[in-house]
Backbone as numpy.savetxt, mean C-alpha at the origin, in Angstrom:
# Nx Ny Nz CAx CAy CAz Cx Cy Cz
-15.14 -0.77 -2.04 -14.26 -0.20 -2.74 -14.24 -1.33 -3.35
-13.81 -1.51 -4.84 -13.32 -2.31 -5.33 -12.50 -2.93 -5.78
-11.83 -3.80 -5.88 -10.59 -4.45 -6.37 -9.31 -3.22 -6.72
-10.62 -3.30 -8.68 -9.49 -1.78 -9.06 -9.27 -0.95 -8.17
-10.23 -0.38 -7.76 -10.18 1.27 -7.32 -9.23 0.31 -5.46
-8.47 -0.01 -4.75 -7.88 -0.66 -3.90 -6.31 -0.83 -4.81
-6.30 -1.26 -6.23 -4.66 -1.40 -7.27 -4.68 0.25 -7.65
-5.77 0.67 -8.06 -5.05 2.29 -8.35 -5.06 3.24 -7.40
-5.86 3.18 -6.00 -5.09 3.87 -4.27 -3.87 3.37 -4.44
-3.62 2.39 -4.56 -1.81 2.20 -3.84 -1.20 2.41 -5.39
-1.32 2.01 -6.58 0.03 2.76 -7.70 -0.50 3.98 -7.01
-0.47 5.31 -7.18 -1.15 6.35 -6.84 -0.35 6.45 -5.04
-0.32 6.06 -4.65 0.28 5.97 -2.89 2.03 6.08 -3.51
2.19 4.55 -4.22 3.51 4.77 -4.43 4.25 6.40 -5.27
3.28 6.19 -6.38 3.80 7.22 -6.71 3.72 8.36 -6.16
3.51 8.56 -4.71 3.24 9.91 -4.07 4.40 9.46 -3.08
5.21 8.26 -2.69 5.56 8.33 -1.58 7.07 7.93 -3.19
7.46 7.95 -4.03 8.64 7.97 -5.67 8.97 9.85 -5.87
7.59 10.25 -5.56 7.25 11.18 -6.30 8.48 12.28 -4.60
8.41 12.07 -3.79 8.64 12.70 -2.86 10.15 11.97 -2.51
10.60 11.68 -2.91 12.01 11.01 -3.06 12.26 11.31 -4.33
11.95 12.09 -5.46 12.54 12.79 -6.89 12.40 14.36 -6.39
11.23 14.90 -5.78 11.10 16.06 -5.49 11.55 16.63 -3.64
11.59 16.43 -2.72 11.79 15.93 -1.28 11.21 17.56 -1.15
11.94 18.91 -2.14 11.18 20.10 -1.57 9.85 20.74 -2.00
9.42 19.34 -2.63 7.99 19.90 -2.81 6.66 19.36 -2.11
7.31 18.36 -1.03 6.91 18.04 -0.01 5.62 17.43 -0.10
5.35 16.79 -1.11 4.42 15.14 -1.06 4.09 15.18 -0.05
4.61 14.19 0.62 4.06 14.13 2.01 3.64 15.41 2.99
2.72 16.51 3.12 2.70 17.45 3.69 2.37 17.02 5.72
2.50 15.60 5.77 1.21 15.34 6.50 2.36 13.82 6.55
2.51 13.05 7.34 3.12 11.95 7.71 2.00 11.23 6.91
2.56 10.60 6.40 1.72 9.37 5.48 0.37 8.11 5.50
-0.69 7.80 5.51 -1.58 7.07 6.59 -0.72 5.88 6.91
-1.84 5.03 8.27 -1.19 3.51 8.32 -1.99 2.77 7.57
-1.72 1.61 7.65 -2.49 0.44 6.86 -3.61 0.50 7.62
-4.29 1.27 8.54 -5.20 1.04 8.67 -6.51 2.69 7.95
-5.92 3.27 8.14 -6.27 4.77 7.83 -6.68 5.21 5.99
-5.89 3.92 5.89 -5.47 4.89 4.41 -7.17 3.85 3.98
-8.13 4.34 2.48 -9.32 3.64 2.06 -9.05 2.25 1.91
-8.25 1.62 1.83 -8.08 0.41 1.15 -7.95 -0.78 3.03
-7.60 0.43 3.51 -6.93 0.06 4.96 -8.15 0.04 6.22
-9.39 0.92 5.86 -10.77 0.71 6.56 -11.49 -0.32 5.94
-11.35 -0.19 3.85 -12.38 -1.26 3.78 -11.66 -2.68 4.16
-10.14 -3.17 4.25 -10.00 -4.14 4.92 -10.34 -5.06 5.91
-9.77 -3.59 6.58 -11.29 -4.47 8.36 -12.39 -3.95 8.66
-13.51 -3.37 7.90 -14.58 -3.55 7.77 -15.10 -4.30 6.89
-15.90 -3.19 5.85 -16.37 -4.41 4.83 -15.92 -5.57 4.34
-14.67 -5.72 3.55 -13.68 -6.78 3.38 -13.97 -7.92 3.96
-13.25 -7.40 5.63 -13.34 -8.88 6.41 -13.90 -9.62 6.92
-15.25 -8.83 6.80 -16.90 -9.14 6.20 -17.31 -9.95 5.67
-16.98 -9.32 4.18 -17.68 -10.90 3.89 -16.34 -11.63 2.64
-15.12 -11.41 3.35 -13.98 -11.81 2.95 -13.18 -12.58 3.03
-13.00 -12.41 4.25 -12.46 -12.27 5.54 -12.07 -14.31 5.96
-12.51 -14.75 5.52 -12.59 -16.67 5.37 -11.77 -17.28 4.63
-11.61 -16.09 3.19 -10.41 -16.37 2.43 -9.24 -16.19 2.95
-8.37 -17.37 2.01 -6.59 -17.05 2.92 -6.55 -15.81 1.60
-6.70 -16.29 0.80 -6.38 -14.91 -0.16 -6.33 -13.58 0.11
-7.43 -13.00 1.27 -7.78 -11.83 1.78 -6.96 -11.92 3.19
-6.86 -12.90 3.64 -5.97 -12.80 4.37 -4.02 -12.84 4.50
-3.85 -12.88 3.10 -2.66 -13.40 2.74 -2.12 -11.24 2.42
-3.62 -10.71 2.31 -3.47 -9.36 1.72 -2.30 -8.29 3.11
-2.36 -8.97 4.37 -2.84 -8.13 4.90 -1.10 -7.82 5.61
0.20 -8.35 5.23 2.10 -8.68 5.84 2.39 -7.66 4.60
1.95 -7.94 3.31 2.39 -6.67 2.31 1.77 -4.99 2.55
0.76 -5.51 2.38 -0.39 -4.23 2.32 0.19 -3.11 4.37
0.53 -4.17 5.43 1.49 -3.02 6.36 3.28 -2.91 5.95
3.20 -3.40 5.04 4.39 -3.02 4.99 4.68 -2.36 3.27
3.98 -1.33 3.47 3.98 -1.34 2.48 4.25 0.96 2.97
2.75 0.35 4.11 3.29 1.77 4.88 4.27 1.76 5.24
4.65 0.79 5.69 5.93 0.75 7.04 7.30 1.60 6.45
6.49 1.34 5.45 8.06 1.54 3.73 8.07 3.21 3.45
6.31 3.57 3.26 6.35 4.61 2.94 6.76 5.91 4.37
6.93 5.34 5.56 6.91 5.73 7.09 8.38 6.01 6.71
9.40 5.10 6.37 10.75 5.24 6.78 10.87 5.94 5.28
10.02 5.71 4.42 10.19 7.43 2.85 10.55 9.18 3.54
9.50 8.86 4.25 8.90 10.74 4.90 9.95 10.64 6.09
10.16 10.13 7.04 11.38 9.92 7.73 12.85 10.32 7.30
13.32 9.46 7.03 14.51 10.02 5.89 14.66 11.33 5.11
13.16 11.47 4.56 13.27 12.75 3.73 13.64 13.83 4.56
12.64 13.86 5.41 12.43 14.56 7.36 13.58 15.40 7.70
14.95 14.26 7.48 15.99 13.96 7.69 17.35 14.29 7.38
16.71 14.71 5.65 17.56 14.57 4.38 18.59 13.81 4.37
18.03 12.88 4.36 18.43 10.98 4.54 18.47 11.16 3.00
18.51 11.41 1.76 18.01 10.87 1.09 18.48 9.53 0.67
19.71 9.05 0.69 19.91 8.30 -0.05 19.30 6.89 0.66
18.96 7.28 2.16 17.91 6.24 2.74 16.60 6.67 1.89
16.04 7.46 1.78 14.80 7.28 1.21 14.80 6.91 -0.04
15.93 6.74 -0.96 15.83 6.08 -2.68 16.10 4.50 -1.79
16.99 4.24 -1.04 16.49 2.47 -0.89 15.38 2.07 -0.48
15.23 3.47 0.65 13.39 2.61 0.55 12.28 2.86 -0.13
12.88 3.51 -1.72 11.97 3.82 -2.53 12.14 2.39 -3.54
13.27 1.45 -3.29 13.65 0.53 -3.91 12.41 -0.22 -3.24
12.13 -0.49 -2.18 11.61 -1.00 -1.41 10.68 -1.62 -1.55
10.07 -0.21 -1.95 8.11 0.25 -1.94 7.79 -0.98 -3.63
9.67 0.00 -4.28 9.48 -0.76 -6.18 9.03 -2.60 -5.73
9.87 -2.27 -5.39 9.50 -3.73 -5.38 8.28 -4.77 -4.54
7.75 -3.86 -3.65 6.51 -4.27 -2.94 5.38 -4.30 -3.08
5.14 -2.91 -4.83 3.61 -2.75 -4.67 3.62 -4.04 -5.89
4.47 -4.91 -6.49 3.99 -5.19 -7.86 3.32 -6.71 -6.51
3.62 -6.99 -5.37 3.57 -7.90 -4.91 2.24 -7.40 -4.65
1.82 -6.71 -3.77 0.33 -6.55 -3.26 -0.55 -6.15 -4.61
-0.10 -5.29 -5.88 -0.78 -5.45 -6.93 -1.25 -7.47 -7.25
-0.78 -8.05 -7.01 -0.31 -9.38 -7.16 -1.30 -10.03 -6.28
-1.57 -9.96 -5.17 -2.00 -10.52 -4.12 -3.95 -9.86 -4.39
-3.83 -8.85 -4.57 -5.18 -8.44 -5.08 -5.88 -9.19 -6.26
-4.77 -9.10 -7.58 -5.51 -10.32 -8.00 -6.09 -11.47 -8.01
-4.72 -11.91 -6.81 -5.37 -13.63 -6.16 -6.30 -13.82 -5.02
-7.19 -12.06 -4.68 -8.40 -11.67 -4.45 -9.86 -12.02 -5.42
-9.18 -11.43 -5.87 -10.56 -11.06 -7.27 -10.20 -13.17 -7.87
-9.23 -13.20 -7.97 -9.55 -14.58 -8.28 -10.61 -15.83 -7.27
-10.26 -15.78 -5.58 -10.75 -16.17 -4.59 -12.55 -15.97 -4.87
-12.39 -15.06 -4.77 -14.12 -14.12 -4.89 -14.89 -14.91 -5.74
-13.92 -14.77 -7.31 -14.92 -15.52 -8.26 -15.02 -17.23 -7.70
-14.52 -17.64 -7.29 -14.02 -18.92 -7.01 -14.97 -19.49 -6.13
-15.11 -18.48 -5.23 -16.28 -19.18 -3.74 -17.80 -18.36 -4.10
-17.48 -17.82 -5.19 -19.46 -17.34 -5.52 -19.36 -17.85 -6.73
-19.01 -18.51 -7.47 -18.95 -19.24 -8.58 -19.75 -18.35 -9.69
């Protein structure tokens, strides 16, 4: 997985979660969203990414925000499932706050990789 692919994957993840809030009856999340280990980025992060870049502080810096994004998406789904749209909207705001943080940390990882591999 490339960093650009990871960024696109998380943009789609956020888009889908926000779309579920906007159109809760469309069932964008027909099942629970994946946790941070099940998504494509999470599998890369836990496997090849950790093997190749785990020594970089910028790599470790991704873990918390990535996990939080998935926790928030799960909270959105749970709120929609119980018809608590107000909570889903609140959680959607949190997800929108986390998205640029995640993307920024991915950019920082790219920089760190280039510096490490000079």
